[in-house]
Amino acid sequence: MLSLLASSAPLFRIGWLTRNRRARSLEARSVSHAAEQSVDDGPSTSGRTAEHSSAAADTPLATDGEDTIASLVTGGSRSGAVDIIRVSGSEAVQIAQRVFWPQGRFRFNWQPRSQRIYHGSAIDSSGRMIDEVLLLAMLRPRSYTREDVIELHTHGGGVCAQRVLRACIEAGARPARPGEFTLRAFLNGRMDLSQAENVLQLISARTATAADSALAGLAGGLGQLVSELRGDLLEILAELEARLDFDDDLPPMDVPALVEDITVLQRDIEAALRTSRQGNLLRQGLQVAIVGRPNVGKSSLMNSWTGTNRAIVTDIAGTTRDVLEAGLTVSGVPITLLDTAGIRSSCDTVEQLGVERSTAAAAAADVVVMVVDAAAGWTDDDGEIFDALWGRDGPGSSSCKVRGPALLVVNKSDLAGTKQLQLPLLAKETFQAVVQTSAVTRDGLPDLDAALLKLAGAPQLAAGGVSWSVNERQAEALIRAHEALGAVGESIAADVPLDCWTVDLRAALLALGEVSGEGVGEEVLDAVFSKFCIGK
């Protein structure tokens, strides 16, 4: 192979790959789409298409020879109208023939056709009817796992589904383990590992924006990028390894162009890594503590911000005695607001307990919002609260209890007139943003949303920008790939031997492969799929 490459001139023009990546990506997507169409489209009158579909069905799968598995794939709620049992594996059709009795005249030697729905009865091993069901057949490779898949739609309530599931297990299926259906989809090439992880993120999404981000990843966003990066690296590696044996037969290498190619690859990885914070916010959300002295409008702000009457609001100082929680969604990010008791010295035992809990809530929060009265300005009481939470020396000092970023809300702006808030120097340095609001008129709340997202590290979400994102496992692998490419650049600058460059390029390839699941070990797969629920 290398001799063939060496005989062609020029072998490869370094610098060409990054300029032509987009064109190659579009071509690859077109070829992939055409291949999927030929396999996944419905019945055709074309003999060639039918022949291709038959050949695809005979293609060996990685899970051939494994147990046929079955599980309830719906929640199993007693209030649900329908439950679904999924059976996947080489014996799925035979198991269906044992537990399903189709309605109509053609009952004997019944053979399901792919992508068809059948009405009939579910029966147990004795032939007794246990439910009236619908059966959906999805034969290989046109299924979620690319194996033969049978789904039995039973009546809800739990009892019927459990009886049908028991009948499937008695007929030869094994109970599925958590995430085993998606694991088989990955092993059989139905999706890469990053897409499989987005299945879990889609299931656990708490907001529509989080679901959209997971769907973008499931559509192959990160996997497509990694595939392009690996393709580019392989082209670079192919030339460098050819030059190790045939350098005299090849034209001089354009080293500056090679350095530029490596730099472009690093920038692409950096762009992917910047999505990590956005993804974490969409998955985990934010915990925001609202602190301040009594009667500055903390509870009113929480009620106005969430559009609820969660907190009791009175003119009596110290009304809030405990930490109250309320939830809202800001640009797709789930936010948990903690309305804390007004922090002040008190002889009231109950109120003092509330103050202690307020301090603890502020210390544990992702973001702390301190509220002051715009009409009253910064008071000595506000200063005492600041010292109690951030210490007299501010963030980073041994007396600082707050670990997250801080935001100052100047509430009751409708009562302040033209009065300007004057802050102590340390407070100015501590609060990364200052927002004017009015809980009564709701003025300033959009600015508060935007400031919160900026502090959290995902300002693009405020503008509605959302796409796929990388999780912690993927980010760790991308960081290693980036470091390996950096080592290549350092080797080039230090004029070390060419074979040292290839060592780091291979390390980058391996790290990128971990993102999409190429060459990963069982311990990685176990860690990923153990987080799934049974049935997915």
Coordinates of C-alpha atoms in Angstrom, one line a residue:
M1 CA 0.0 0.0 0.0
L2 CA 2.8 2.4 0.9
S3 CA 4.6 1.6 -2.3
L4 CA 1.5 2.4 -4.3
L5 CA 1.2 5.7 -2.4
A6 CA 4.8 6.5 -3.0
S7 CA 4.4 6.1 -6.7
S8 CA 1.7 8.7 -7.0
A9 CA 2.7 12.3 -7.2
P10 CA 1.8 14.3 -5.3
L11 CA 0.9 11.9 -2.6
F12 CA -1.0 14.5 -0.4
R13 CA -1.0 18.2 -0.3
I14 CA -0.9 19.3 3.4
G15 CA -3.2 22.3 3.9
W16 CA -5.8 20.9 1.5
L17 CA -7.7 18.9 4.0
T18 CA -9.1 21.8 6.1
R19 CA -10.1 23.8 3.1
N20 CA -12.1 20.9 1.6
R21 CA -13.5 19.3 4.8
R22 CA -16.9 20.9 4.3
A23 CA -17.2 19.5 0.7
R24 CA -16.2 16.1 1.8
S25 CA -18.6 16.2 4.7
L26 CA -21.5 17.1 2.4
E27 CA -20.6 14.3 0.1
A28 CA -20.3 11.8 2.9
R29 CA -23.7 12.8 4.3
S30 CA -25.3 12.4 0.8
V31 CA -23.8 8.9 0.5
S32 CA -24.9 8.0 4.0
H33 CA -28.4 9.3 3.4
A34 CA -28.6 7.3 0.1
A35 CA -27.4 4.1 1.9
E36 CA -30.0 4.6 4.7
Q37 CA -32.7 5.1 2.2
S38 CA -31.9 1.9 0.4
V39 CA -32.1 0.0 3.7
D40 CA -34.8 1.8 5.6
D41 CA -37.4 2.8 2.9
G42 CA -40.6 0.8 2.6
P43 CA -41.3 -2.0 0.1
S44 CA -40.4 -1.1 -3.5
T45 CA -41.2 -2.6 -6.8
S46 CA -37.5 -2.5 -7.7
G47 CA -36.0 -5.9 -7.6
R48 CA -32.6 -4.3 -7.0
T49 CA -33.9 -2.6 -3.9
A50 CA -35.5 -5.8 -2.6
E51 CA -32.2 -7.6 -3.3
H52 CA -30.2 -5.0 -1.4
S53 CA -32.6 -5.1 1.6
S54 CA -32.4 -8.9 1.7
A55 CA -28.6 -8.6 1.7
A56 CA -28.7 -6.1 4.5
A57 CA -30.8 -8.4 6.6
D58 CA -28.2 -11.2 6.1
T59 CA -25.3 -9.0 7.2
P60 CA -23.8 -10.3 10.4
L61 CA -24.4 -8.3 13.5
A62 CA -22.1 -7.9 16.5
T63 CA -24.8 -9.2 18.7
D64 CA -25.6 -12.4 16.7
G65 CA -25.6 -15.3 19.1
E66 CA -26.5 -13.2 22.1
D67 CA -29.6 -13.8 24.2
T68 CA -32.9 -12.4 23.0
I69 CA -34.0 -9.8 25.6
A70 CA -37.3 -8.4 26.7
S71 CA -38.4 -5.5 28.9
L72 CA -41.3 -3.2 29.6
V73 CA -40.2 0.0 27.8
T74 CA -43.0 2.3 29.1
G75 CA -43.1 3.6 32.7
G76 CA -45.5 0.9 33.9
S77 CA -47.8 3.5 35.6
R78 CA -51.0 2.2 36.9
S79 CA -52.8 5.2 35.4
G80 CA -51.4 4.7 31.8
A81 CA -53.7 3.5 29.1
V82 CA -51.1 1.5 27.2
D83 CA -47.9 -0.4 28.1
I84 CA -45.3 -1.6 25.6
I85 CA -43.2 -4.7 25.9
R86 CA -40.1 -4.8 23.6
V87 CA -38.4 -8.0 22.5
S88 CA -35.1 -7.9 20.6
G89 CA -32.8 -10.6 19.3
S90 CA -32.5 -13.5 16.9
E91 CA -35.4 -15.4 18.6
A92 CA -37.7 -12.4 18.8
V93 CA -40.0 -13.6 15.9
Q94 CA -40.2 -17.2 17.3
I95 CA -41.0 -15.8 20.8
A96 CA -43.7 -13.7 19.2
Q97 CA -45.2 -16.7 17.5
R98 CA -45.4 -18.4 20.9
V99 CA -47.1 -15.6 22.8
F100 CA -49.2 -14.0 20.1
W101 CA -52.3 -15.3 18.4
P102 CA -53.3 -13.1 15.4
Q103 CA -56.9 -12.2 14.7
G104 CA -58.3 -13.3 11.4
R105 CA -58.2 -16.4 9.2
F106 CA -54.4 -16.7 8.7
R107 CA -53.4 -17.9 12.1
F108 CA -51.3 -21.0 11.4
N109 CA -47.7 -20.6 10.3
W110 CA -48.1 -16.9 10.9
Q111 CA -45.0 -14.9 9.9
P112 CA -44.8 -11.2 10.7
R113 CA -43.7 -8.7 8.0
S114 CA -41.5 -5.8 8.9
Q115 CA -43.0 -2.4 9.8
R116 CA -46.5 -4.0 10.1
I117 CA -49.0 -3.8 13.0
Y118 CA -51.1 -6.9 13.9
H119 CA -54.1 -7.1 16.2
G120 CA -54.6 -10.2 18.2
S121 CA -54.3 -11.9 21.6
A122 CA -51.4 -12.5 23.9
I123 CA -51.4 -16.0 25.3
D124 CA -49.4 -17.8 28.0
S125 CA -47.6 -21.1 27.8
S126 CA -50.9 -23.0 28.3
G127 CA -52.6 -21.1 25.4
R128 CA -54.8 -19.1 27.7
M129 CA -55.6 -15.5 26.6
I130 CA -54.0 -13.0 28.9
D131 CA -54.6 -9.7 27.0
E132 CA -55.8 -8.2 23.8
V133 CA -52.8 -6.6 22.2
L134 CA -51.3 -4.9 19.1
L135 CA -48.0 -6.4 17.8
L136 CA -45.5 -4.2 15.9
A137 CA -42.8 -6.0 13.9
M138 CA -39.5 -4.4 13.0
L139 CA -37.3 -6.9 11.4
R140 CA -33.5 -6.6 11.0
P141 CA -31.9 -4.3 10.1
R142 CA -34.9 -1.8 10.2
S143 CA -35.1 -1.5 13.9
Y144 CA -33.7 0.4 16.9
T145 CA -31.1 -2.3 17.7
R146 CA -30.8 -3.6 14.0
E147 CA -31.9 -7.0 15.4
D148 CA -35.4 -8.4 14.9
V149 CA -37.6 -6.4 17.3
I150 CA -41.1 -7.2 18.3
E151 CA -43.2 -4.7 20.4
L152 CA -46.4 -5.8 22.1
H153 CA -48.8 -3.0 23.0
T154 CA -50.9 -4.1 26.0
H155 CA -53.6 -2.5 28.1
G156 CA -52.2 -0.2 30.8
G157 CA -52.5 -0.5 34.5
G158 CA -49.4 -2.7 35.0
V159 CA -51.0 -6.1 35.4
C160 CA -51.5 -6.9 31.8
A161 CA -48.0 -5.8 30.8
Q162 CA -46.4 -7.9 33.6
R163 CA -48.4 -11.0 32.5
V164 CA -47.3 -10.5 28.8
L165 CA -43.7 -9.9 29.8
R166 CA -43.7 -13.0 31.9
A167 CA -45.0 -15.0 28.9
C168 CA -42.2 -13.6 26.7
I169 CA -39.6 -14.7 29.3
E170 CA -41.2 -18.1 29.6
A171 CA -41.1 -18.4 25.8
G172 CA -37.3 -17.9 25.8
A173 CA -36.4 -14.2 26.3
R174 CA -34.1 -12.9 29.0
P175 CA -34.9 -9.8 31.1
A176 CA -33.0 -6.9 29.6
R177 CA -30.4 -5.1 31.6
P178 CA -30.4 -1.2 32.0
G179 CA -29.5 0.4 28.6
E180 CA -29.1 -3.0 26.9
F181 CA -31.3 -2.1 23.9
T182 CA -29.3 1.1 23.2
L183 CA -26.0 -0.8 23.9
R184 CA -27.0 -3.3 21.1
A185 CA -27.8 -0.4 18.8
F186 CA -24.3 0.9 19.4
L187 CA -22.6 -2.5 19.0
N188 CA -24.5 -3.1 15.8
G189 CA -23.5 0.3 14.3
R190 CA -26.9 1.9 14.5
M191 CA -25.4 4.8 16.4
D192 CA -22.0 5.9 17.8
L193 CA -21.3 6.2 21.5
S194 CA -21.9 10.0 21.6
Q195 CA -25.3 9.4 20.0
A196 CA -26.1 6.7 22.6
E197 CA -25.3 9.1 25.4
N198 CA -27.7 11.7 23.8
V199 CA -30.5 9.1 24.0
L200 CA -30.0 9.1 27.8
Q201 CA -29.9 12.9 27.8
L202 CA -33.1 13.1 25.8
I203 CA -34.9 10.8 28.2
S204 CA -33.7 12.8 31.3
A205 CA -34.2 16.2 29.7
R206 CA -35.9 18.6 32.1
T207 CA -36.7 21.3 29.6
A208 CA -37.6 21.6 25.9
T209 CA -34.3 23.3 25.2
A210 CA -32.4 20.4 26.8
A211 CA -34.4 18.0 24.7
D212 CA -33.5 19.9 21.5
S213 CA -29.8 19.8 22.4
A214 CA -30.0 16.1 23.0
L215 CA -31.8 15.6 19.6
A216 CA -29.1 17.6 17.9
G217 CA -26.5 15.3 19.4
L218 CA -28.6 12.2 18.5
A219 CA -28.7 13.4 14.9
G220 CA -25.0 13.0 14.8
G221 CA -23.7 16.5 15.6
L222 CA -20.7 15.6 17.7
G223 CA -20.2 12.3 16.0
Q224 CA -20.0 14.0 12.6
L225 CA -17.4 16.5 13.9
V226 CA -15.3 13.7 15.4
S227 CA -15.5 11.7 12.2
E228 CA -14.2 14.7 10.2
L229 CA -11.4 15.3 12.7
R230 CA -10.3 11.7 12.6
G231 CA -10.4 11.7 8.8
D232 CA -8.2 14.7 8.6
L233 CA -5.8 13.3 11.1
L234 CA -5.6 10.0 9.2
E235 CA -4.7 11.9 6.0
I236 CA -1.9 13.7 7.8
L237 CA -0.7 10.5 9.4
A238 CA -0.7 8.7 6.1
E239 CA 1.6 11.2 4.5
L240 CA 4.0 11.4 7.5
E241 CA 4.3 7.6 7.7
A242 CA 4.9 7.4 4.0
R243 CA 7.6 9.9 4.3
L244 CA 9.3 7.8 7.0
D245 CA 10.0 5.2 4.3
F246 CA 9.9 7.1 1.0
D247 CA 10.9 10.7 1.8
D248 CA 13.4 10.7 -1.1
D249 CA 10.7 9.9 -3.6
L250 CA 8.3 12.6 -2.4
P251 CA 8.3 16.4 -2.9
P252 CA 9.4 18.6 0.1
M253 CA 6.8 18.8 2.8
D254 CA 5.1 22.1 3.4
V255 CA 5.7 22.3 7.2
P256 CA 4.0 25.7 7.7
A257 CA 0.9 24.3 6.1
L258 CA 1.1 21.3 8.4
V259 CA 1.3 23.5 11.4
E260 CA -1.8 25.5 10.1
D261 CA -3.7 22.2 9.7
I262 CA -2.9 21.1 13.2
T263 CA -4.0 24.6 14.5
V264 CA -7.3 24.4 12.7
L265 CA -8.0 20.9 14.2
Q266 CA -7.3 22.3 17.6
R267 CA -9.7 25.2 17.1
D268 CA -12.4 22.8 16.1
I269 CA -11.8 20.8 19.3
E270 CA -11.8 24.0 21.3
A271 CA -15.2 25.0 19.8
A272 CA -16.6 21.6 20.8
L273 CA -15.3 22.0 24.3
R274 CA -17.0 25.4 24.7
T275 CA -20.3 23.6 24.5
S276 CA -19.5 21.7 27.7
R277 CA -20.8 24.4 30.0
Q278 CA -24.0 24.9 28.1
G279 CA -24.7 21.1 28.2
N280 CA -24.0 20.9 31.9
L281 CA -26.4 23.8 32.5
L282 CA -29.2 22.2 30.5
R283 CA -28.7 18.8 32.2
Q284 CA -28.1 19.9 35.8
G285 CA -29.6 23.4 36.0
L286 CA -28.6 26.1 38.5
Q287 CA -29.3 26.6 42.1
V288 CA -29.7 30.3 42.9
A289 CA -29.8 31.7 46.4
I290 CA -31.5 35.0 47.0
V291 CA -30.1 36.8 50.0
G292 CA -30.4 40.2 51.7
R293 CA -31.7 42.0 54.7
P294 CA -35.4 41.8 55.7
N295 CA -37.9 43.7 53.6
V296 CA -35.8 44.5 50.6
G297 CA -38.2 42.5 48.4
K298 CA -36.6 39.1 48.2
S299 CA -39.9 37.2 48.4
S300 CA -41.6 39.6 46.1
L301 CA -38.8 39.2 43.6
M302 CA -39.1 35.4 43.7
N303 CA -42.8 35.6 43.2
S304 CA -42.5 38.0 40.3
W305 CA -39.6 36.1 38.7
T306 CA -41.4 32.7 38.8
G307 CA -44.9 34.1 38.2
T308 CA -46.2 32.4 41.3
N309 CA -47.2 33.3 44.9
R310 CA -44.8 30.8 46.4
A311 CA -43.6 33.1 49.1
I312 CA -45.7 35.0 51.6
V313 CA -45.1 38.8 51.3
T314 CA -45.9 41.3 54.1
D315 CA -44.5 44.5 55.4
I316 CA -43.4 42.8 58.6
A317 CA -39.6 42.2 58.7
G318 CA -38.7 38.6 59.2
T319 CA -41.8 37.1 57.6
T320 CA -39.7 34.5 55.8
R321 CA -38.3 32.2 58.5
D322 CA -37.0 29.3 56.3
V323 CA -35.6 28.6 52.9
L324 CA -38.3 28.5 50.3
E325 CA -37.8 26.8 46.9
A326 CA -39.4 27.7 43.6
G327 CA -38.5 26.6 40.0
L328 CA -38.4 28.4 36.7
T329 CA -36.8 27.9 33.3
V330 CA -34.6 30.6 31.8
S331 CA -33.8 30.0 28.2
G332 CA -34.1 26.3 28.7
V333 CA -32.0 26.1 31.8
P334 CA -33.9 24.7 34.9
I335 CA -33.4 27.2 37.8
T336 CA -34.1 26.4 41.4
L337 CA -34.6 29.7 43.3
L338 CA -33.9 29.6 47.1
D339 CA -35.7 32.5 48.9
T340 CA -33.8 32.8 52.1
A341 CA -34.7 34.4 55.4
G342 CA -33.5 38.0 55.9
I343 CA -30.0 37.8 57.4
R344 CA -29.8 39.8 60.6
S345 CA -29.0 39.5 64.3
S346 CA -32.0 38.2 66.2
C347 CA -32.9 37.0 69.7
D348 CA -35.8 34.9 68.1
T349 CA -34.6 31.3 68.1
V350 CA -36.7 30.3 65.1
E351 CA -35.6 33.3 63.1
Q352 CA -32.0 32.7 64.0
L353 CA -32.3 29.1 62.7
G354 CA -33.6 30.6 59.5
V355 CA -30.6 32.9 59.2
E356 CA -28.3 29.9 59.7
R357 CA -30.0 28.0 56.9
S358 CA -29.9 31.1 54.7
T359 CA -26.1 31.3 55.1
A360 CA -25.8 27.6 54.4
A361 CA -28.0 27.9 51.2
A362 CA -25.8 30.8 50.0
A363 CA -22.6 28.8 50.6
A364 CA -24.0 25.8 48.6
A365 CA -25.6 27.8 45.7
D366 CA -24.2 27.9 42.2
V367 CA -25.0 31.7 42.0
V368 CA -25.8 34.1 44.9
V369 CA -28.2 37.0 44.2
M370 CA -28.0 39.7 46.8
V371 CA -31.0 42.1 46.9
V372 CA -30.8 45.7 48.1
D373 CA -33.4 48.4 48.3
A374 CA -32.9 51.0 45.6
A375 CA -34.7 53.6 47.6
A376 CA -32.7 53.0 50.7
G377 CA -29.4 52.5 49.0
W378 CA -26.5 50.5 50.4
T379 CA -27.0 50.4 54.2
D380 CA -24.9 49.3 57.2
D381 CA -27.1 46.2 57.4
D382 CA -26.3 45.4 53.8
G383 CA -22.6 45.7 54.7
E384 CA -23.0 43.3 57.6
I385 CA -24.7 40.8 55.4
F386 CA -21.9 41.2 52.8
D387 CA -19.2 40.6 55.5
A388 CA -21.1 37.6 56.8
L389 CA -21.2 35.9 53.4
W390 CA -18.1 37.2 51.6
G391 CA -15.9 38.2 54.5
R392 CA -14.2 41.5 55.2
D393 CA -11.5 40.6 52.6
G394 CA -14.0 39.5 49.9
P395 CA -14.0 36.3 47.6
G396 CA -11.1 34.0 48.0
S397 CA -10.4 35.0 51.6
S398 CA -10.6 32.4 54.4
S399 CA -13.7 34.1 55.8
C400 CA -15.6 33.9 52.5
K401 CA -18.5 31.4 52.7
V402 CA -19.8 31.8 49.1
R403 CA -18.2 29.7 46.4
G404 CA -20.2 30.7 43.3
P405 CA -20.3 34.0 41.4
A406 CA -22.4 36.9 42.8
L407 CA -25.0 39.2 41.3
L408 CA -26.4 42.3 42.9
V409 CA -30.1 43.1 42.3
V410 CA -31.2 46.7 43.1
N411 CA -34.9 46.1 43.7
K412 CA -37.7 48.6 44.1
S413 CA -36.3 50.6 41.2
D414 CA -39.8 52.1 40.7
L415 CA -39.4 53.9 44.1
A416 CA -35.9 55.1 43.7
G417 CA -36.5 58.0 41.3
T418 CA -33.1 59.3 40.1
K419 CA -31.2 58.1 43.1
Q420 CA -27.9 56.3 42.2
L421 CA -26.6 53.4 44.2
Q422 CA -23.2 53.9 45.8
L423 CA -21.3 50.7 46.5
P424 CA -18.2 50.1 48.7
L425 CA -15.1 49.3 46.6
L426 CA -15.0 45.6 47.8
A427 CA -18.7 45.1 46.8
K428 CA -18.0 46.6 43.4
E429 CA -15.2 44.1 42.9
T430 CA -17.3 41.1 44.2
F431 CA -20.5 41.5 42.2
Q432 CA -19.9 40.6 38.5
A433 CA -23.2 42.3 37.5
V434 CA -25.6 44.8 38.9
V435 CA -29.2 44.7 37.7
Q436 CA -32.1 47.2 38.4
T437 CA -35.4 45.5 39.0
S438 CA -38.9 46.2 40.2
A439 CA -40.8 43.2 41.5
V440 CA -44.1 45.1 41.3
T441 CA -43.8 46.2 37.7
R442 CA -41.5 43.3 36.6
D443 CA -39.1 45.7 35.0
G444 CA -35.6 44.4 34.7
L445 CA -36.4 40.7 34.9
P446 CA -35.2 40.0 31.3
D447 CA -31.9 41.7 32.2
L448 CA -31.8 39.5 35.3
D449 CA -32.2 36.4 33.1
A450 CA -29.5 37.4 30.8
A451 CA -27.1 38.4 33.6
L452 CA -27.7 35.1 35.3
L453 CA -26.9 33.0 32.1
K454 CA -23.7 35.1 31.6
L455 CA -22.6 34.5 35.1
A456 CA -23.3 30.8 34.7
G457 CA -21.0 30.7 31.6
A458 CA -23.6 30.2 28.8
P459 CA -24.6 33.7 27.6
Q460 CA -25.5 32.3 24.1
L461 CA -28.5 30.6 25.7
A462 CA -30.0 34.1 26.4
A463 CA -30.2 34.6 22.7
G464 CA -31.9 31.3 22.1
G465 CA -28.7 29.6 20.8
V466 CA -28.7 25.9 21.4
S467 CA -27.1 22.9 19.7
W468 CA -25.5 19.7 20.7
S469 CA -23.0 19.7 23.6
V470 CA -20.3 17.5 25.0
N471 CA -20.6 15.8 28.4
E472 CA -17.8 15.3 30.9
R473 CA -16.6 12.0 29.4
Q474 CA -16.5 13.4 25.9
A475 CA -14.8 16.6 27.1
E476 CA -12.1 14.6 28.9
A477 CA -11.3 12.7 25.7
L478 CA -11.3 15.9 23.6
I479 CA -8.9 17.6 26.0
R480 CA -6.5 14.7 25.6
A481 CA -6.8 14.9 21.8
H482 CA -6.1 18.7 22.0
E483 CA -3.1 18.2 24.2
A484 CA -1.7 15.5 21.8
L485 CA -2.1 17.9 18.9
G486 CA -0.3 20.5 20.9
A487 CA 2.6 18.1 21.5
V488 CA 2.8 17.6 17.7
G489 CA 3.2 21.4 17.3
E490 CA 5.9 21.5 19.9
S491 CA 7.7 18.6 18.2
I492 CA 7.6 20.4 14.9
A493 CA 8.9 23.6 16.5
A494 CA 11.7 21.7 18.2
D495 CA 12.6 19.9 15.0
V496 CA 12.5 16.5 16.6
P497 CA 12.4 13.4 14.3
L498 CA 9.4 12.8 12.2
D499 CA 8.4 9.5 13.9
C500 CA 7.9 11.4 17.2
W501 CA 5.2 13.5 15.4
T502 CA 3.3 10.3 14.4
V503 CA 3.3 9.1 18.0
D504 CA 1.3 12.1 19.2
L505 CA -0.9 12.1 16.1
R506 CA -1.9 8.5 17.0
A507 CA -2.6 9.5 20.6
A508 CA -5.0 12.2 19.2
L509 CA -6.7 9.7 17.0
L510 CA -7.2 7.3 19.9
A511 CA -8.6 10.0 22.1
L512 CA -11.1 11.1 19.4
G513 CA -12.1 7.5 18.9
E514 CA -13.1 7.3 22.6
V515 CA -15.7 10.1 21.9
S516 CA -17.5 8.1 19.2
G517 CA -16.8 4.8 20.9
E518 CA -14.1 3.3 18.6
G519 CA -11.8 1.0 20.5
V520 CA -13.3 1.7 24.0
G521 CA -13.2 -1.0 26.6
E522 CA -15.9 -2.7 28.5
E523 CA -15.4 -0.5 31.6
V524 CA -16.3 2.6 29.6
L525 CA -19.4 1.0 28.1
D526 CA -20.4 -0.3 31.5
A527 CA -20.1 3.2 32.9
V528 CA -22.1 4.8 30.1
F529 CA -25.0 2.3 29.8
S530 CA -25.4 1.6 33.6
K531 CA -26.9 5.1 33.8
F532 CA -29.8 4.1 31.5
C533 CA -33.1 2.8 32.8
I534 CA -34.3 -0.7 32.1
G535 CA -36.2 -0.8 28.8
K536 CA -33.9 1.7 27.0

